[in-house]
PDB file of N, CA and C in Angstrom:
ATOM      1  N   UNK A 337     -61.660 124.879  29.364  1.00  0.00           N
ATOM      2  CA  UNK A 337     -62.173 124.322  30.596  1.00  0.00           C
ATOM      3  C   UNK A 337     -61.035 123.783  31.463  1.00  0.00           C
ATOM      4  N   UNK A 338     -59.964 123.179  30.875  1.00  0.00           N
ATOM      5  CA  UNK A 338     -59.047 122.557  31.401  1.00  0.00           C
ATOM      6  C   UNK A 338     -58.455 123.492  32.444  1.00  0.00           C
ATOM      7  N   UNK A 339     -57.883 124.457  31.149  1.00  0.00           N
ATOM      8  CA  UNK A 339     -56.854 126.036  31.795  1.00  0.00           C
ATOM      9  C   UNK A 339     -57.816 126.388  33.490  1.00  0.00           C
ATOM     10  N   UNK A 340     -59.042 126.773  32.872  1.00  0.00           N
ATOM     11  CA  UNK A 340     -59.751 127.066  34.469  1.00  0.00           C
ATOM     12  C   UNK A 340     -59.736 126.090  35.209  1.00  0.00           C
ATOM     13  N   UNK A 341     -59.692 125.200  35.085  1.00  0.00           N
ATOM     14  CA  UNK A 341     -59.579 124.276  35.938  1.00  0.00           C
ATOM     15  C   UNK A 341     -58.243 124.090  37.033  1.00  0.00           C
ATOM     16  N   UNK A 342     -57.294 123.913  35.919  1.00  0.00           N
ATOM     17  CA  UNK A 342     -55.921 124.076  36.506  1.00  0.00           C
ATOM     18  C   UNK A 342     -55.468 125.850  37.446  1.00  0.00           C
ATOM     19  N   UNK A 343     -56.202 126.527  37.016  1.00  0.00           N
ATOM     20  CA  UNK A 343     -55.640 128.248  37.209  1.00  0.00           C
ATOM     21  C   UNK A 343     -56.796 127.963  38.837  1.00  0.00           C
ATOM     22  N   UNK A 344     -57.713 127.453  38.952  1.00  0.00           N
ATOM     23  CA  UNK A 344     -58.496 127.354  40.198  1.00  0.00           C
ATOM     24  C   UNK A 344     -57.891 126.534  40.363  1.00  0.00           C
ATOM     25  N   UNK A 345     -56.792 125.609  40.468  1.00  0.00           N
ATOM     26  CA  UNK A 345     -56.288 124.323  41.817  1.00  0.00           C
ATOM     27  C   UNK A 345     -55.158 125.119  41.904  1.00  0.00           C
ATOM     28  N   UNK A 346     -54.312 125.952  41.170  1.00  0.00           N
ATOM     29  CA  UNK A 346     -53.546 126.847  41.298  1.00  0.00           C
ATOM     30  C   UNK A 346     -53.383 127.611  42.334  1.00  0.00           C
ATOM     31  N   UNK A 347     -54.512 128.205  42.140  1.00  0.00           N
ATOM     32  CA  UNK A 347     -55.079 129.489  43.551  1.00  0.00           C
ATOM     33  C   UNK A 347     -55.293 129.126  44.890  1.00  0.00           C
ATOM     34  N   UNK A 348     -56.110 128.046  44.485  1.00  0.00           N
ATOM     35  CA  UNK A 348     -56.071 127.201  45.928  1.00  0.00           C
ATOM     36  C   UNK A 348     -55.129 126.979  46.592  1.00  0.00           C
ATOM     37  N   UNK A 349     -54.099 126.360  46.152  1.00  0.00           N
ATOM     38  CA  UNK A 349     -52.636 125.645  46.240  1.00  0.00           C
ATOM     39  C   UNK A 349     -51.830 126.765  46.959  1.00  0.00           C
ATOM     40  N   UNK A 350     -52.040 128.197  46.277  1.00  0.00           N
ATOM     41  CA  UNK A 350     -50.996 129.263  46.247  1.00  0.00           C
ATOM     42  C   UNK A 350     -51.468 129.507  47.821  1.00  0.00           C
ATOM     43  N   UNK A 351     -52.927 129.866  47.662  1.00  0.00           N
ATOM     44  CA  UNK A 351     -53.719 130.466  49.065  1.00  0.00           C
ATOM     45  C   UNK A 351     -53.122 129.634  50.268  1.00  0.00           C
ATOM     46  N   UNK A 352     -53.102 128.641  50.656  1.00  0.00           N
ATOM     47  CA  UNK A 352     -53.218 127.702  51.454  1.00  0.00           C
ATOM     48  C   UNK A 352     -51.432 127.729  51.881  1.00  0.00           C
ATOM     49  N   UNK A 353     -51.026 127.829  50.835  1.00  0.00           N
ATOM     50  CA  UNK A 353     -49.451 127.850  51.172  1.00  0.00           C
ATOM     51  C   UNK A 353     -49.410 129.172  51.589  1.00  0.00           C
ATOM     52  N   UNK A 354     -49.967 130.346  51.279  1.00  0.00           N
ATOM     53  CA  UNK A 354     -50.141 131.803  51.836  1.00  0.00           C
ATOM     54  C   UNK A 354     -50.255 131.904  53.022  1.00  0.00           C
ATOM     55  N   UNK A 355     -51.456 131.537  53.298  1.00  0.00           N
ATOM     56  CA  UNK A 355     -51.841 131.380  54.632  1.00  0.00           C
ATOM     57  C   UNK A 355     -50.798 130.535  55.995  1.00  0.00           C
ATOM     58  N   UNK A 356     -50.133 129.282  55.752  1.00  0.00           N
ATOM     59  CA  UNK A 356     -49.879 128.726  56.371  1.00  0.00           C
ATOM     60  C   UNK A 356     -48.477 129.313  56.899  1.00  0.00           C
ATOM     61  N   UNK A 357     -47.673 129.950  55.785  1.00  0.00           N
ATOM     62  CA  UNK A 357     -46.531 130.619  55.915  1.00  0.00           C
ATOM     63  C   UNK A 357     -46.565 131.928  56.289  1.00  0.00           C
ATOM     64  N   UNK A 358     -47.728 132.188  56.662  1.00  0.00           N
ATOM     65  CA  UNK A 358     -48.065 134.127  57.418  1.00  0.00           C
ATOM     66  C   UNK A 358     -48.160 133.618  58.536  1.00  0.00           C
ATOM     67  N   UNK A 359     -48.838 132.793  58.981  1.00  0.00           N
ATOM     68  CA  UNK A 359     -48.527 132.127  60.853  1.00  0.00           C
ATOM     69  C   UNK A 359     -47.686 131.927  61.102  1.00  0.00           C
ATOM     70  N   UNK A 360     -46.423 131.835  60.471  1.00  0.00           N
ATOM     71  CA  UNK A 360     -45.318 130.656  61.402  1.00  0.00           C
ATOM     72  C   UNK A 360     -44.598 131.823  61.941  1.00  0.00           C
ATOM     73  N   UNK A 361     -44.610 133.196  61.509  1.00  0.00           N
ATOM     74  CA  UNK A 361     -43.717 133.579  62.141  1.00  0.00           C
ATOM     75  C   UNK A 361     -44.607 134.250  63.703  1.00  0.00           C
ATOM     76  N   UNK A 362     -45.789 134.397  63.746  1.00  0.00           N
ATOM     77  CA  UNK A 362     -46.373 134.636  64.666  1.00  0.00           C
ATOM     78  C   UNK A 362     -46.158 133.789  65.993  1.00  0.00           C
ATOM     79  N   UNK A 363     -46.653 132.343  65.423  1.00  0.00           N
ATOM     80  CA  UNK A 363     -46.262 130.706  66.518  1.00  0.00           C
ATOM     81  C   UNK A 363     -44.756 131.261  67.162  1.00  0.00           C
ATOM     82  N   UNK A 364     -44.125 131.488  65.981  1.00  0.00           N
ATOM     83  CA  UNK A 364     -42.121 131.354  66.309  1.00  0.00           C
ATOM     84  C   UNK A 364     -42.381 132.588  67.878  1.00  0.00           C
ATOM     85  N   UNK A 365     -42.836 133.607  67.484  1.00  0.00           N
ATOM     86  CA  UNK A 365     -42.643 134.480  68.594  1.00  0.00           C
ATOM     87  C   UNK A 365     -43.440 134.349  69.579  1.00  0.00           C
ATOM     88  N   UNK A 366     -44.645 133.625  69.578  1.00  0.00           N
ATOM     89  CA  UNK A 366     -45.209 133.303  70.848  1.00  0.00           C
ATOM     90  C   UNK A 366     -44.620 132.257  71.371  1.00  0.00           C
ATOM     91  N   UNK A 367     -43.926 131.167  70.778  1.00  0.00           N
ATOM     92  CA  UNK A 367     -42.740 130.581  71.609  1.00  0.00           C
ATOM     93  C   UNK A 367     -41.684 131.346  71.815  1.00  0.00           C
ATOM     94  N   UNK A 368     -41.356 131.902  71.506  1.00  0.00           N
ATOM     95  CA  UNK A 368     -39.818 132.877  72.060  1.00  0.00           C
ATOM     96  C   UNK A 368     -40.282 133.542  73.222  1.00  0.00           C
ATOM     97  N   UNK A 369     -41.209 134.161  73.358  1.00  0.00           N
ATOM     98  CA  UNK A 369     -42.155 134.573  74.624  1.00  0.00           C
ATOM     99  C   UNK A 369     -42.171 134.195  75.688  1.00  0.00           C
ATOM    100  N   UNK A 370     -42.696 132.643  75.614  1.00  0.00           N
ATOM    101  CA  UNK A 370     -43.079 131.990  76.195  1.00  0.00           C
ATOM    102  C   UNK A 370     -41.743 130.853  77.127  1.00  0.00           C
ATOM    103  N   UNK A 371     -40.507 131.433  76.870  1.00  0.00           N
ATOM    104  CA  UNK A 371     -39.469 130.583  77.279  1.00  0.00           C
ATOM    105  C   UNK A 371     -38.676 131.705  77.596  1.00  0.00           C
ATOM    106  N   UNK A 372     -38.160 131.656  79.159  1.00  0.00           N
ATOM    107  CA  UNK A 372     -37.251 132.510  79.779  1.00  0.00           C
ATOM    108  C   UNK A 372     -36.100 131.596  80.619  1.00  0.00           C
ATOM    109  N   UNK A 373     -35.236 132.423  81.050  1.00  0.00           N
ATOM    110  CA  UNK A 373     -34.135 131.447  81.803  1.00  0.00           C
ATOM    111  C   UNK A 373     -33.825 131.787  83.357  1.00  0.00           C
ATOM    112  N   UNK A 374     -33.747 130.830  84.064  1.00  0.00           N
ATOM    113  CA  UNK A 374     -33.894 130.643  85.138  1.00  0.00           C
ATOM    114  C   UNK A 374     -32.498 131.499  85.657  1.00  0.00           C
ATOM    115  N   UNK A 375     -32.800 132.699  86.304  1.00  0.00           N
ATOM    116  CA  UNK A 375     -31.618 133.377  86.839  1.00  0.00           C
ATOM    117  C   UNK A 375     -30.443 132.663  87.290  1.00  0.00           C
ATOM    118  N   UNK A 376     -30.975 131.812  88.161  1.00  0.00           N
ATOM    119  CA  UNK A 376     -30.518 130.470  89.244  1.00  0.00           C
ATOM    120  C   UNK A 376     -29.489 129.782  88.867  1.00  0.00           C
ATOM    121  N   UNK A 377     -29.950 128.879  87.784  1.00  0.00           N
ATOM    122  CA  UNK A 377     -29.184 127.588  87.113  1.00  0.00           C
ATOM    123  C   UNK A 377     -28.865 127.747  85.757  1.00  0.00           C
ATOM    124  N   UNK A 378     -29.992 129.062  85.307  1.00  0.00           N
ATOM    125  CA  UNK A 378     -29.341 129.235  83.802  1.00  0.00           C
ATOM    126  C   UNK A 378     -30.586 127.988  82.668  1.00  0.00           C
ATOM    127  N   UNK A 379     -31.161 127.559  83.386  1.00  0.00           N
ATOM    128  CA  UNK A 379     -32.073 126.473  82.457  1.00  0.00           C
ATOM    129  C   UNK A 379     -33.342 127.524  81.858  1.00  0.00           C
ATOM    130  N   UNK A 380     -33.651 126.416  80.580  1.00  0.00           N
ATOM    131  CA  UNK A 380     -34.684 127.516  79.848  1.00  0.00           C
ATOM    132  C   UNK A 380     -36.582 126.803  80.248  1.00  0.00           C
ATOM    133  N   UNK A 381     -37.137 127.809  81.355  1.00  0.00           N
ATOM    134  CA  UNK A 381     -38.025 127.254  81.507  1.00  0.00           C
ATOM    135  C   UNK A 381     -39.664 127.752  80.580  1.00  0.00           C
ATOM    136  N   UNK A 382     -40.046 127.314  80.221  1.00  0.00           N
ATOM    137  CA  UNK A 382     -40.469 126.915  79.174  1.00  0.00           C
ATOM    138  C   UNK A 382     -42.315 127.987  79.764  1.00  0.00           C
ATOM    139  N   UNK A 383     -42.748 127.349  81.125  1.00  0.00           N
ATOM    140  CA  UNK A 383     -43.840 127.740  81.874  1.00  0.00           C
ATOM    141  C   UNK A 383     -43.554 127.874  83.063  1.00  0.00           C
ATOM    142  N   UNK A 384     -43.936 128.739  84.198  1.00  0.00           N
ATOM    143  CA  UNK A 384     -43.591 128.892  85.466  1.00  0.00           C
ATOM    144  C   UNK A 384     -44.011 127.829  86.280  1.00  0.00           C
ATOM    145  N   UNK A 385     -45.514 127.056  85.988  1.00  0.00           N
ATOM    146  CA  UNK A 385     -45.941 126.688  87.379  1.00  0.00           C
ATOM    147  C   UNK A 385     -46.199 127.262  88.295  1.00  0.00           C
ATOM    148  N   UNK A 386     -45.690 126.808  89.548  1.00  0.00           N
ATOM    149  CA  UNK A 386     -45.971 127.884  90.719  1.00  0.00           C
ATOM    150  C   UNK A 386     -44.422 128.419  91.047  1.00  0.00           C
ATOM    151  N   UNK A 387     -43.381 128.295  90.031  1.00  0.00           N
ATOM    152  CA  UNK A 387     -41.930 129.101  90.589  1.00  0.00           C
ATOM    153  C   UNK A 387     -41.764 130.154  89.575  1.00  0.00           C
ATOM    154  N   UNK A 388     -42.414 131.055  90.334  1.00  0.00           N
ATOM    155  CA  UNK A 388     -42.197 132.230  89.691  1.00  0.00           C
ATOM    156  C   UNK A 388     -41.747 133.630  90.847  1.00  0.00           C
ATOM    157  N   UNK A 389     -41.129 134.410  90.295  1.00  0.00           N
ATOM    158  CA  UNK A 389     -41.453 135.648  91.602  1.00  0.00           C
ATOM    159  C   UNK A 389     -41.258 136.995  90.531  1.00  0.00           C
ATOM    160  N   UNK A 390     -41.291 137.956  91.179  1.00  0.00           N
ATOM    161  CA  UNK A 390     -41.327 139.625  90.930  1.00  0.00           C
ATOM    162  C   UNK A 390     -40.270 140.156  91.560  1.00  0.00           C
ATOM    163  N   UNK A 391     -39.660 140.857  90.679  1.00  0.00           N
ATOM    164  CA  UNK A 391     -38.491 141.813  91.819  1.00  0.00           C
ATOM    165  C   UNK A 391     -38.561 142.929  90.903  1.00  0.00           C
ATOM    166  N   UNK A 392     -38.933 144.177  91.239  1.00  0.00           N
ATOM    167  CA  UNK A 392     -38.458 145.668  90.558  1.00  0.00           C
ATOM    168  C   UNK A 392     -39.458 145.471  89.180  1.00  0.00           C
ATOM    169  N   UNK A 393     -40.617 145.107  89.342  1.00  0.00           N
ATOM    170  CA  UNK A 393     -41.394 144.709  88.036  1.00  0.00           C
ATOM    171  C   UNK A 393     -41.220 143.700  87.430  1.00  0.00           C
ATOM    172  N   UNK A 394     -40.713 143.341  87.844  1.00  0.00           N
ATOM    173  CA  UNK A 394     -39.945 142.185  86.249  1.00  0.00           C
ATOM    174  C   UNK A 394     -40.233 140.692  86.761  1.00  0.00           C
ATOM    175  N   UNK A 395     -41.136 139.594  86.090  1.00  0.00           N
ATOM    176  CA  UNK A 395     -41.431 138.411  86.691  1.00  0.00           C
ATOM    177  C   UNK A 395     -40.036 137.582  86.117  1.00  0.00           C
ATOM    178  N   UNK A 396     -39.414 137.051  86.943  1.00  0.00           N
ATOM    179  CA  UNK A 396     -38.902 135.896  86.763  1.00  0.00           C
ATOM    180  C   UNK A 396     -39.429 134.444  87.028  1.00  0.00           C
ATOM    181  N   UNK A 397     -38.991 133.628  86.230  1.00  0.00           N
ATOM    182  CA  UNK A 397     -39.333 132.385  86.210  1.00  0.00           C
ATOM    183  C   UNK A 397     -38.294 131.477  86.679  1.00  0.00           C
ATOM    184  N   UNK A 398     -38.623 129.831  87.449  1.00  0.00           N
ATOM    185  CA  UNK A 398     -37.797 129.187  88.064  1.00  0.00           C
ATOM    186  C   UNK A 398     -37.820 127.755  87.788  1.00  0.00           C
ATOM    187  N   UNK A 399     -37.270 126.620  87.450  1.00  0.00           N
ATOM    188  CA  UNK A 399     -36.990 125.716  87.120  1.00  0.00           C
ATOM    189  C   UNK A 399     -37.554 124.633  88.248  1.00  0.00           C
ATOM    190  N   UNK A 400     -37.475 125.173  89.419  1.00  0.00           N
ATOM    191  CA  UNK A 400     -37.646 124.596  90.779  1.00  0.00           C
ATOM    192  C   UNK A 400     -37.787 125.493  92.119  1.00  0.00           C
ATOM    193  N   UNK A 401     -38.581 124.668  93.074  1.00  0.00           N
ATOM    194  CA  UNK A 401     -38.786 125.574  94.188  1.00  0.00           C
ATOM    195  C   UNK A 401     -37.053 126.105  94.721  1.00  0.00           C
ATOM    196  N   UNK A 402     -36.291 125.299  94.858  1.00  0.00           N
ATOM    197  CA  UNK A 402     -35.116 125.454  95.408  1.00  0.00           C
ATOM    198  C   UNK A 402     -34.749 127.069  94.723  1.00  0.00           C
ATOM    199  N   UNK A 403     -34.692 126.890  93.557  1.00  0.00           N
ATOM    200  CA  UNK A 403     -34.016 127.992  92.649  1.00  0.00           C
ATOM    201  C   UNK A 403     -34.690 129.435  93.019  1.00  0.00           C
ATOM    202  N   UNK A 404     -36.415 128.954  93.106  1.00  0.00           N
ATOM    203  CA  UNK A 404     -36.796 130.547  93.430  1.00  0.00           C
ATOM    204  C   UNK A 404     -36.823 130.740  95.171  1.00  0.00           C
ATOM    205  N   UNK A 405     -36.369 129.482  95.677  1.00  0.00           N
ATOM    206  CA  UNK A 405     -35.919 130.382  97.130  1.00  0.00           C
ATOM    207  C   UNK A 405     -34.685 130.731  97.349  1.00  0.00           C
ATOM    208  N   UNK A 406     -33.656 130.738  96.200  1.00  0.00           N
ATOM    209  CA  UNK A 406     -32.214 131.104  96.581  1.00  0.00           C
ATOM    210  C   UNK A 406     -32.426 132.531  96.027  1.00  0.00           C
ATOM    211  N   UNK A 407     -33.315 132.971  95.195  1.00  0.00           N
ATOM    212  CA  UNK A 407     -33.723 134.378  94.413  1.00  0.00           C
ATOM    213  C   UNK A 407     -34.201 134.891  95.112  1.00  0.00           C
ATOM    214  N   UNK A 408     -35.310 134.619  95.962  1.00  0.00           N
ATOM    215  CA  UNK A 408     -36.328 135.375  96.746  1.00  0.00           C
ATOM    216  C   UNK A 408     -35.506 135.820  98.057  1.00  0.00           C
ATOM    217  N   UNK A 409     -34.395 135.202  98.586  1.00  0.00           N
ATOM    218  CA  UNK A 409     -33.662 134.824  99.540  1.00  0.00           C
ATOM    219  C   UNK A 409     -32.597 136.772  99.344  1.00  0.00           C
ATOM    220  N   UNK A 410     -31.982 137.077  97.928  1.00  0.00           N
ATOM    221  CA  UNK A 410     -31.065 137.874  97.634  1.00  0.00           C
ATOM    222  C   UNK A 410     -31.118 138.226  95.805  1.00  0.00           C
ATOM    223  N   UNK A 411     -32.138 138.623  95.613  1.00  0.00           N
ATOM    224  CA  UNK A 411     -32.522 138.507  94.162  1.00  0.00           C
ATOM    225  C   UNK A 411     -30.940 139.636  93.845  1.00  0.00           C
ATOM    226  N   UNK A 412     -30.632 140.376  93.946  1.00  0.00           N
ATOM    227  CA  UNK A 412     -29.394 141.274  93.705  1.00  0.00           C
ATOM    228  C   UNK A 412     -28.098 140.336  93.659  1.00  0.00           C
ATOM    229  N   UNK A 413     -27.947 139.571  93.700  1.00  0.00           N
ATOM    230  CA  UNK A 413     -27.007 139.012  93.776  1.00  0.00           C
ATOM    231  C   UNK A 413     -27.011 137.958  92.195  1.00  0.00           C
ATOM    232  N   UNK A 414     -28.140 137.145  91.920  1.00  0.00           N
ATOM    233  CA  UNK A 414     -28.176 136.495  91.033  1.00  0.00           C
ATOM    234  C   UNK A 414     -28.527 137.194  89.629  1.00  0.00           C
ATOM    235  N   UNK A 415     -28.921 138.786  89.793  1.00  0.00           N
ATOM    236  CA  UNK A 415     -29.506 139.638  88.726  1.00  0.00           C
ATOM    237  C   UNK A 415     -28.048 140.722  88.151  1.00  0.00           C
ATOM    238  N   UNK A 416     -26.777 140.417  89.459  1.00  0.00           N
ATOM    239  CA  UNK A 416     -26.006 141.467  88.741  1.00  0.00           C
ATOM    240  C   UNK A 416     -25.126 141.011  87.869  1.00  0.00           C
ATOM    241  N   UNK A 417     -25.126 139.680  87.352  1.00  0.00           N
ATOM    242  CA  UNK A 417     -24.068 138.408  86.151  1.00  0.00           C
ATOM    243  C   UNK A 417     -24.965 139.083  84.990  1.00  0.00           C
ATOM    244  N   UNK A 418     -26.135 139.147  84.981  1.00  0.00           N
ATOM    245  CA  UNK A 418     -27.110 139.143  83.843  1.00  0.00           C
ATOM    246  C   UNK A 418     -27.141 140.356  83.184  1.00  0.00           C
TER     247      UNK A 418
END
């Protein structure tokens, strides 16, 4: 009775640690995703807000209004370092 006892808190134990360690790498890449760098200043912004723009498909993200009007202004210029 004991053995089953222990071999079921076992399983449990194992499962739960199973489970919790098959997500993390999922979380890890929906944060890696979710954080781009500001052409501009080089800062890592995390969510756009409302500074965001499009050039040639591709959304960039902006730290500040200033930053996405110096982009929107000559996006070729801040895209050819990168």
């Amino acid at each position: 009775m004991k053995t089953t006892l222990i071999m079921c808190i076992f399983a449990l134990s194992f499962r739960t640690l199973y489970a919790s360690s098959a997500t993390e790498p999922i979380k890890q890449t929906i944060l890696a995703d979710s954080v781009k760098i500001d052409p501009i200043c080089k800062m890592k912004v995390k969510q756009p807000d409302n500074y965001k723009s499009t050039y040639k498909k591709q959304e960039y993200w902006f730290c500040a209004k200033g930053c996405k009007v110096k982009f929107d202004k000559n996006p070729v210029e801040y895209l050819k370092n990168n």
